[in-house]
Amino acid sequence: MGSGRDSNLLEQGVLDDLIEDVKRGNDQAFYALYEVYFSVVYYYSLKLLQNDEDAKDATQDVFSQVYRDIEALKEKEKFLKW
């Protein structure tokens, strides 16, 4: 990524704990992931789509899929790539 936005990303141990909490159904943990990673996903989507509304929709879709499919994530260190 390389921008200042990355400075707010979670350390791997904290991220691992949040992912495990989300897998156990903790909605507050999911909200914490959303709060931290929203801007990363949004700005990446905006760069690709070049449209604010489309980027917002894509970001919402990404987090909906994360919430629905988090159990499929086997290697927590690959969360951002996933």
PDB file of N, CA and C in Angstrom:
ATOM      1  N   MET A   1       0.820  -1.178   0.000  1.00  0.00           N
ATOM      2  CA  MET A   1       0.000   0.000   0.000  1.00  0.00           C
ATOM      3  C   MET A   1       0.869   1.249   0.000  1.00  0.00           C
ATOM      4  N   GLY A   2       1.711   1.418   1.023  1.00  0.00           N
ATOM      5  CA  GLY A   2       2.706   2.456   0.990  1.00  0.00           C
ATOM      6  C   GLY A   2       2.280   3.843   1.399  1.00  0.00           C
ATOM      7  N   SER A   3       1.041   4.052   1.794  1.00  0.00           N
ATOM      8  CA  SER A   3       0.626   5.397   2.168  1.00  0.00           C
ATOM      9  C   SER A   3       0.488   5.511   3.674  1.00  0.00           C
ATOM     10  N   GLY A   4       0.225   6.702   4.151  1.00  0.00           N
ATOM     11  CA  GLY A   4       0.047   6.940   5.571  1.00  0.00           C
ATOM     12  C   GLY A   4      -1.147   6.221   6.156  1.00  0.00           C
ATOM     13  N   ARG A   5      -2.092   5.836   5.300  1.00  0.00           N
ATOM     14  CA  ARG A   5      -3.271   5.122   5.790  1.00  0.00           C
ATOM     15  C   ARG A   5      -2.891   3.810   6.452  1.00  0.00           C
ATOM     16  N   ASP A   6      -1.789   3.193   6.029  1.00  0.00           N
ATOM     17  CA  ASP A   6      -1.376   1.901   6.556  1.00  0.00           C
ATOM     18  C   ASP A   6      -0.940   1.961   8.010  1.00  0.00           C
ATOM     19  N   SER A   7      -0.606   3.134   8.516  1.00  0.00           N
ATOM     20  CA  SER A   7      -0.090   3.247   9.873  1.00  0.00           C
ATOM     21  C   SER A   7      -1.124   2.855  10.918  1.00  0.00           C
ATOM     22  N   ASN A   8      -2.405   2.807  10.551  1.00  0.00           N
ATOM     23  CA  ASN A   8      -3.454   2.461  11.495  1.00  0.00           C
ATOM     24  C   ASN A   8      -3.807   0.977  11.475  1.00  0.00           C
ATOM     25  N   LEU A   9      -3.147   0.188  10.641  1.00  0.00           N
ATOM     26  CA  LEU A   9      -3.454  -1.234  10.565  1.00  0.00           C
ATOM     27  C   LEU A   9      -2.989  -1.942  11.827  1.00  0.00           C
ATOM     28  N   LEU A  10      -3.626  -3.040  12.118  1.00  0.00           N
ATOM     29  CA  LEU A  10      -3.361  -3.765  13.352  1.00  0.00           C
ATOM     30  C   LEU A  10      -2.110  -4.624  13.259  1.00  0.00           C
ATOM     31  N   GLU A  11      -1.428  -4.781  14.387  1.00  0.00           N
ATOM     32  CA  GLU A  11      -0.327  -5.730  14.469  1.00  0.00           C
ATOM     33  C   GLU A  11      -0.908  -7.131  14.295  1.00  0.00           C
ATOM     34  N   GLN A  12      -0.092  -8.045  13.792  1.00  0.00           N
ATOM     35  CA  GLN A  12      -0.588  -9.372  13.452  1.00  0.00           C
ATOM     36  C   GLN A  12      -1.234 -10.089  14.641  1.00  0.00           C
ATOM     37  N   GLY A  13      -0.658  -9.997  15.822  1.00  0.00           N
ATOM     38  CA  GLY A  13      -1.235 -10.669  16.988  1.00  0.00           C
ATOM     39  C   GLY A  13      -2.614 -10.149  17.338  1.00  0.00           C
ATOM     40  N   VAL A  14      -2.792  -8.850  17.265  1.00  0.00           N
ATOM     41  CA  VAL A  14      -4.103  -8.240  17.547  1.00  0.00           C
ATOM     42  C   VAL A  14      -5.098  -8.654  16.469  1.00  0.00           C
ATOM     43  N   LEU A  15      -4.654  -8.629  15.212  1.00  0.00           N
ATOM     44  CA  LEU A  15      -5.510  -9.048  14.105  1.00  0.00           C
ATOM     45  C   LEU A  15      -5.932 -10.508  14.266  1.00  0.00           C
ATOM     46  N   ASP A  16      -4.991 -11.371  14.627  1.00  0.00           N
ATOM     47  CA  ASP A  16      -5.308 -12.788  14.837  1.00  0.00           C
ATOM     48  C   ASP A  16      -6.392 -12.954  15.894  1.00  0.00           C
ATOM     49  N   ASP A  17      -6.265 -12.217  16.991  1.00  0.00           N
ATOM     50  CA  ASP A  17      -7.262 -12.305  18.072  1.00  0.00           C
ATOM     51  C   ASP A  17      -8.632 -11.837  17.595  1.00  0.00           C
ATOM     52  N   LEU A  18      -8.664 -10.733  16.840  1.00  0.00           N
ATOM     53  CA  LEU A  18      -9.941 -10.232  16.335  1.00  0.00           C
ATOM     54  C   LEU A  18     -10.583 -11.235  15.380  1.00  0.00           C
ATOM     55  N   ILE A  19      -9.785 -11.813  14.506  1.00  0.00           N
ATOM     56  CA  ILE A  19     -10.324 -12.795  13.563  1.00  0.00           C
ATOM     57  C   ILE A  19     -10.912 -13.983  14.316  1.00  0.00           C
ATOM     58  N   GLU A  20     -10.220 -14.464  15.324  1.00  0.00           N
ATOM     59  CA  GLU A  20     -10.753 -15.574  16.122  1.00  0.00           C
ATOM     60  C   GLU A  20     -12.059 -15.181  16.814  1.00  0.00           C
ATOM     61  N   ASP A  21     -12.109 -13.950  17.328  1.00  0.00           N
ATOM     62  CA  ASP A  21     -13.345 -13.475  17.967  1.00  0.00           C
ATOM     63  C   ASP A  21     -14.491 -13.381  16.966  1.00  0.00           C
ATOM     64  N   VAL A  22     -14.208 -12.910  15.758  1.00  0.00           N
ATOM     65  CA  VAL A  22     -15.244 -12.835  14.723  1.00  0.00           C
ATOM     66  C   VAL A  22     -15.730 -14.244  14.385  1.00  0.00           C
ATOM     67  N   LYS A  23     -14.812 -15.179  14.270  1.00  0.00           N
ATOM     68  CA  LYS A  23     -15.191 -16.564  13.973  1.00  0.00           C
ATOM     69  C   LYS A  23     -16.099 -17.140  15.055  1.00  0.00           C
ATOM     70  N   ARG A  24     -15.948 -16.651  16.285  1.00  0.00           N
ATOM     71  CA  ARG A  24     -16.799 -17.111  17.401  1.00  0.00           C
ATOM     72  C   ARG A  24     -18.111 -16.331  17.470  1.00  0.00           C
ATOM     73  N   GLY A  25     -18.328 -15.427  16.514  1.00  0.00           N
ATOM     74  CA  GLY A  25     -19.594 -14.709  16.460  1.00  0.00           C
ATOM     75  C   GLY A  25     -19.614 -13.375  17.177  1.00  0.00           C
ATOM     76  N   ASN A  26     -18.456 -12.845  17.532  1.00  0.00           N
ATOM     77  CA  ASN A  26     -18.382 -11.574  18.242  1.00  0.00           C
ATOM     78  C   ASN A  26     -18.539 -10.419  17.251  1.00  0.00           C
ATOM     79  N   ASP A  27     -19.727  -9.803  17.248  1.00  0.00           N
ATOM     80  CA  ASP A  27     -19.996  -8.702  16.327  1.00  0.00           C
ATOM     81  C   ASP A  27     -19.159  -7.462  16.621  1.00  0.00           C
ATOM     82  N   GLN A  28     -18.799  -7.242  17.873  1.00  0.00           N
ATOM     83  CA  GLN A  28     -17.942  -6.095  18.205  1.00  0.00           C
ATOM     84  C   GLN A  28     -16.553  -6.259  17.581  1.00  0.00           C
ATOM     85  N   ALA A  29     -16.056  -7.480  17.527  1.00  0.00           N
ATOM     86  CA  ALA A  29     -14.762  -7.744  16.893  1.00  0.00           C
ATOM     87  C   ALA A  29     -14.852  -7.468  15.397  1.00  0.00           C
ATOM     88  N   PHE A  30     -15.967  -7.869  14.772  1.00  0.00           N
ATOM     89  CA  PHE A  30     -16.142  -7.584  13.356  1.00  0.00           C
ATOM     90  C   PHE A  30     -16.185  -6.077  13.120  1.00  0.00           C
ATOM     91  N   TYR A  31     -16.896  -5.362  13.966  1.00  0.00           N
ATOM     92  CA  TYR A  31     -16.967  -3.908  13.832  1.00  0.00           C
ATOM     93  C   TYR A  31     -15.578  -3.284  13.972  1.00  0.00           C
ATOM     94  N   ALA A  32     -14.754  -3.813  14.860  1.00  0.00           N
ATOM     95  CA  ALA A  32     -13.390  -3.311  15.024  1.00  0.00           C
ATOM     96  C   ALA A  32     -12.583  -3.535  13.751  1.00  0.00           C
ATOM     97  N   LEU A  33     -12.709  -4.716  13.142  1.00  0.00           N
ATOM     98  CA  LEU A  33     -12.041  -4.978  11.861  1.00  0.00           C
ATOM     99  C   LEU A  33     -12.527  -3.997  10.798  1.00  0.00           C
ATOM    100  N   TYR A  34     -13.813  -3.798  10.769  1.00  0.00           N
ATOM    101  CA  TYR A  34     -14.411  -2.871   9.803  1.00  0.00           C
ATOM    102  C   TYR A  34     -13.847  -1.464   9.988  1.00  0.00           C
ATOM    103  N   GLU A  35     -13.809  -1.002  11.214  1.00  0.00           N
ATOM    104  CA  GLU A  35     -13.308   0.347  11.495  1.00  0.00           C
ATOM    105  C   GLU A  35     -11.849   0.524  11.064  1.00  0.00           C
ATOM    106  N   VAL A  36     -11.040  -0.477  11.293  1.00  0.00           N
ATOM    107  CA  VAL A  36      -9.618  -0.382  10.973  1.00  0.00           C
ATOM    108  C   VAL A  36      -9.378  -0.513   9.471  1.00  0.00           C
ATOM    109  N   TYR A  37     -10.071  -1.425   8.817  1.00  0.00           N
ATOM    110  CA  TYR A  37      -9.757  -1.751   7.435  1.00  0.00           C
ATOM    111  C   TYR A  37     -10.679  -1.114   6.402  1.00  0.00           C
ATOM    112  N   PHE A  38     -11.713  -0.413   6.841  1.00  0.00           N
ATOM    113  CA  PHE A  38     -12.636   0.220   5.886  1.00  0.00           C
ATOM    114  C   PHE A  38     -11.892   1.099   4.885  1.00  0.00           C
ATOM    115  N   SER A  39     -11.048   1.988   5.370  1.00  0.00           N
ATOM    116  CA  SER A  39     -10.395   2.939   4.463  1.00  0.00           C
ATOM    117  C   SER A  39      -9.453   2.232   3.488  1.00  0.00           C
ATOM    118  N   VAL A  40      -8.798   1.167   3.926  1.00  0.00           N
ATOM    119  CA  VAL A  40      -7.914   0.416   3.033  1.00  0.00           C
ATOM    120  C   VAL A  40      -8.725  -0.173   1.877  1.00  0.00           C
ATOM    121  N   VAL A  41      -9.825  -0.821   2.214  1.00  0.00           N
ATOM    122  CA  VAL A  41     -10.664  -1.455   1.199  1.00  0.00           C
ATOM    123  C   VAL A  41     -11.309  -0.387   0.308  1.00  0.00           C
ATOM    124  N   TYR A  42     -11.814   0.673   0.929  1.00  0.00           N
ATOM    125  CA  TYR A  42     -12.477   1.733   0.164  1.00  0.00           C
ATOM    126  C   TYR A  42     -11.520   2.392  -0.831  1.00  0.00           C
ATOM    127  N   TYR A  43     -10.345   2.802  -0.370  1.00  0.00           N
ATOM    128  CA  TYR A  43      -9.418   3.493  -1.274  1.00  0.00           C
ATOM    129  C   TYR A  43      -8.889   2.567  -2.373  1.00  0.00           C
ATOM    130  N   TYR A  44      -8.719   1.311  -2.068  1.00  0.00           N
ATOM    131  CA  TYR A  44      -8.323   0.356  -3.101  1.00  0.00           C
ATOM    132  C   TYR A  44      -9.440   0.235  -4.143  1.00  0.00           C
ATOM    133  N   SER A  45     -10.683   0.124  -3.664  1.00  0.00           N
ATOM    134  CA  SER A  45     -11.837   0.041  -4.571  1.00  0.00           C
ATOM    135  C   SER A  45     -11.970   1.306  -5.407  1.00  0.00           C
ATOM    136  N   LEU A  46     -11.772   2.444  -4.778  1.00  0.00           N
ATOM    137  CA  LEU A  46     -11.871   3.710  -5.492  1.00  0.00           C
ATOM    138  C   LEU A  46     -10.812   3.808  -6.583  1.00  0.00           C
ATOM    139  N   LYS A  47      -9.613   3.362  -6.270  1.00  0.00           N
ATOM    140  CA  LYS A  47      -8.533   3.380  -7.262  1.00  0.00           C
ATOM    141  C   LYS A  47      -8.899   2.511  -8.467  1.00  0.00           C
ATOM    142  N   LEU A  48      -9.475   1.345  -8.204  1.00  0.00           N
ATOM    143  CA  LEU A  48      -9.843   0.436  -9.290  1.00  0.00           C
ATOM    144  C   LEU A  48     -11.071   0.912 -10.066  1.00  0.00           C
ATOM    145  N   LEU A  49     -12.067   1.405  -9.342  1.00  0.00           N
ATOM    146  CA  LEU A  49     -13.364   1.697  -9.958  1.00  0.00           C
ATOM    147  C   LEU A  49     -13.530   3.149 -10.413  1.00  0.00           C
ATOM    148  N   GLN A  50     -12.743   4.050  -9.845  1.00  0.00           N
ATOM    149  CA  GLN A  50     -12.774   5.474 -10.217  1.00  0.00           C
ATOM    150  C   GLN A  50     -14.150   6.114 -10.037  1.00  0.00           C
ATOM    151  N   ASN A  51     -14.916   5.617  -9.054  1.00  0.00           N
ATOM    152  CA  ASN A  51     -16.249   6.163  -8.797  1.00  0.00           C
ATOM    153  C   ASN A  51     -16.570   5.959  -7.326  1.00  0.00           C
ATOM    154  N   ASP A  52     -16.918   7.035  -6.641  1.00  0.00           N
ATOM    155  CA  ASP A  52     -17.156   6.987  -5.201  1.00  0.00           C
ATOM    156  C   ASP A  52     -18.272   6.017  -4.814  1.00  0.00           C
ATOM    157  N   GLU A  53     -19.406   6.107  -5.467  1.00  0.00           N
ATOM    158  CA  GLU A  53     -20.531   5.242  -5.105  1.00  0.00           C
ATOM    159  C   GLU A  53     -20.222   3.771  -5.386  1.00  0.00           C
ATOM    160  N   ASP A  54     -19.574   3.507  -6.504  1.00  0.00           N
ATOM    161  CA  ASP A  54     -19.193   2.127  -6.810  1.00  0.00           C
ATOM    162  C   ASP A  54     -18.181   1.601  -5.793  1.00  0.00           C
ATOM    163  N   ALA A  55     -17.258   2.447  -5.381  1.00  0.00           N
ATOM    164  CA  ALA A  55     -16.266   2.048  -4.376  1.00  0.00           C
ATOM    165  C   ALA A  55     -16.936   1.763  -3.032  1.00  0.00           C
ATOM    166  N   LYS A  56     -17.901   2.585  -2.655  1.00  0.00           N
ATOM    167  CA  LYS A  56     -18.639   2.332  -1.407  1.00  0.00           C
ATOM    168  C   LYS A  56     -19.395   1.011  -1.483  1.00  0.00           C
ATOM    169  N   ASP A  57     -20.053   0.776  -2.628  1.00  0.00           N
ATOM    170  CA  ASP A  57     -20.784  -0.486  -2.806  1.00  0.00           C
ATOM    171  C   ASP A  57     -19.843  -1.684  -2.748  1.00  0.00           C
ATOM    172  N   ALA A  58     -18.704  -1.574  -3.420  1.00  0.00           N
ATOM    173  CA  ALA A  58     -17.731  -2.665  -3.423  1.00  0.00           C
ATOM    174  C   ALA A  58     -17.203  -2.920  -2.018  1.00  0.00           C
ATOM    175  N   THR A  59     -16.944  -1.854  -1.272  1.00  0.00           N
ATOM    176  CA  THR A  59     -16.455  -1.984   0.104  1.00  0.00           C
ATOM    177  C   THR A  59     -17.488  -2.691   0.969  1.00  0.00           C
ATOM    178  N   GLN A  60     -18.743  -2.309   0.815  1.00  0.00           N
ATOM    179  CA  GLN A  60     -19.813  -2.973   1.563  1.00  0.00           C
ATOM    180  C   GLN A  60     -19.875  -4.457   1.203  1.00  0.00           C
ATOM    181  N   ASP A  61     -19.737  -4.750  -0.085  1.00  0.00           N
ATOM    182  CA  ASP A  61     -19.757  -6.143  -0.531  1.00  0.00           C
ATOM    183  C   ASP A  61     -18.603  -6.945   0.074  1.00  0.00           C
ATOM    184  N   VAL A  62     -17.425  -6.331   0.113  1.00  0.00           N
ATOM    185  CA  VAL A  62     -16.251  -7.010   0.685  1.00  0.00           C
ATOM    186  C   VAL A  62     -16.498  -7.363   2.145  1.00  0.00           C
ATOM    187  N   PHE A  63     -16.982  -6.396   2.933  1.00  0.00           N
ATOM    188  CA  PHE A  63     -17.188  -6.668   4.350  1.00  0.00           C
ATOM    189  C   PHE A  63     -18.354  -7.623   4.598  1.00  0.00           C
ATOM    190  N   SER A  64     -19.346  -7.591   3.733  1.00  0.00           N
ATOM    191  CA  SER A  64     -20.430  -8.579   3.843  1.00  0.00           C
ATOM    192  C   SER A  64     -19.890  -9.985   3.617  1.00  0.00           C
ATOM    193  N   GLN A  65     -19.010 -10.120   2.622  1.00  0.00           N
ATOM    194  CA  GLN A  65     -18.417 -11.423   2.344  1.00  0.00           C
ATOM    195  C   GLN A  65     -17.486 -11.863   3.474  1.00  0.00           C
ATOM    196  N   VAL A  66     -16.715 -10.932   4.021  1.00  0.00           N
ATOM    197  CA  VAL A  66     -15.842 -11.266   5.153  1.00  0.00           C
ATOM    198  C   VAL A  66     -16.682 -11.796   6.307  1.00  0.00           C
ATOM    199  N   TYR A  67     -17.761 -11.091   6.621  1.00  0.00           N
ATOM    200  CA  TYR A  67     -18.616 -11.504   7.735  1.00  0.00           C
ATOM    201  C   TYR A  67     -19.201 -12.894   7.496  1.00  0.00           C
ATOM    202  N   ARG A  68     -19.636 -13.117   6.278  1.00  0.00           N
ATOM    203  CA  ARG A  68     -20.291 -14.374   5.923  1.00  0.00           C
ATOM    204  C   ARG A  68     -19.305 -15.544   5.835  1.00  0.00           C
ATOM    205  N   ASP A  69     -18.091 -15.277   5.331  1.00  0.00           N
ATOM    206  CA  ASP A  69     -17.172 -16.364   4.989  1.00  0.00           C
ATOM    207  C   ASP A  69     -15.903 -16.408   5.829  1.00  0.00           C
ATOM    208  N   ILE A  70     -15.851 -15.729   6.961  1.00  0.00           N
ATOM    209  CA  ILE A  70     -14.612 -15.648   7.756  1.00  0.00           C
ATOM    210  C   ILE A  70     -14.108 -17.030   8.167  1.00  0.00           C
ATOM    211  N   GLU A  71     -14.995 -17.985   8.305  1.00  0.00           N
ATOM    212  CA  GLU A  71     -14.579 -19.340   8.682  1.00  0.00           C
ATOM    213  C   GLU A  71     -13.643 -19.957   7.650  1.00  0.00           C
ATOM    214  N   ALA A  72     -13.749 -19.524   6.402  1.00  0.00           N
ATOM    215  CA  ALA A  72     -12.911 -20.080   5.332  1.00  0.00           C
ATOM    216  C   ALA A  72     -11.473 -19.578   5.401  1.00  0.00           C
ATOM    217  N   LEU A  73     -11.223 -18.525   6.176  1.00  0.00           N
ATOM    218  CA  LEU A  73      -9.876 -17.974   6.293  1.00  0.00           C
ATOM    219  C   LEU A  73      -9.039 -18.883   7.186  1.00  0.00           C
ATOM    220  N   LYS A  74      -8.079 -19.549   6.591  1.00  0.00           N
ATOM    221  CA  LYS A  74      -7.253 -20.497   7.342  1.00  0.00           C
ATOM    222  C   LYS A  74      -5.945 -19.879   7.812  1.00  0.00           C
ATOM    223  N   GLU A  75      -5.367 -18.983   7.022  1.00  0.00           N
ATOM    224  CA  GLU A  75      -4.098 -18.355   7.373  1.00  0.00           C
ATOM    225  C   GLU A  75      -4.352 -16.885   7.699  1.00  0.00           C
ATOM    226  N   LYS A  76      -4.453 -16.582   8.984  1.00  0.00           N
ATOM    227  CA  LYS A  76      -4.838 -15.235   9.420  1.00  0.00           C
ATOM    228  C   LYS A  76      -3.890 -14.161   8.913  1.00  0.00           C
ATOM    229  N   GLU A  77      -2.622 -14.511   8.727  1.00  0.00           N
ATOM    230  CA  GLU A  77      -1.665 -13.511   8.275  1.00  0.00           C
ATOM    231  C   GLU A  77      -1.939 -13.064   6.839  1.00  0.00           C
ATOM    232  N   LYS A  78      -2.825 -13.767   6.134  1.00  0.00           N
ATOM    233  CA  LYS A  78      -3.162 -13.389   4.763  1.00  0.00           C
ATOM    234  C   LYS A  78      -4.515 -12.665   4.694  1.00  0.00           C
ATOM    235  N   PHE A  79      -4.976 -12.127   5.796  1.00  0.00           N
ATOM    236  CA  PHE A  79      -6.286 -11.483   5.860  1.00  0.00           C
ATOM    237  C   PHE A  79      -6.447 -10.406   4.789  1.00  0.00           C
ATOM    238  N   LEU A  80      -5.487  -9.507   4.661  1.00  0.00           N
ATOM    239  CA  LEU A  80      -5.630  -8.414   3.692  1.00  0.00           C
ATOM    240  C   LEU A  80      -5.673  -8.919   2.254  1.00  0.00           C
ATOM    241  N   LYS A  81      -4.936  -9.954   1.948  1.00  0.00           N
ATOM    242  CA  LYS A  81      -4.945 -10.502   0.595  1.00  0.00           C
ATOM    243  C   LYS A  81      -6.219 -11.278   0.322  1.00  0.00           C
ATOM    244  N   TRP A  82      -6.759 -11.858   1.363  1.00  0.00           N
ATOM    245  CA  TRP A  82      -7.958 -12.667   1.251  1.00  0.00           C
ATOM    246  C   TRP A  82      -9.110 -11.781   0.853  1.00  0.00           C
TER     247      TRP A  82
END
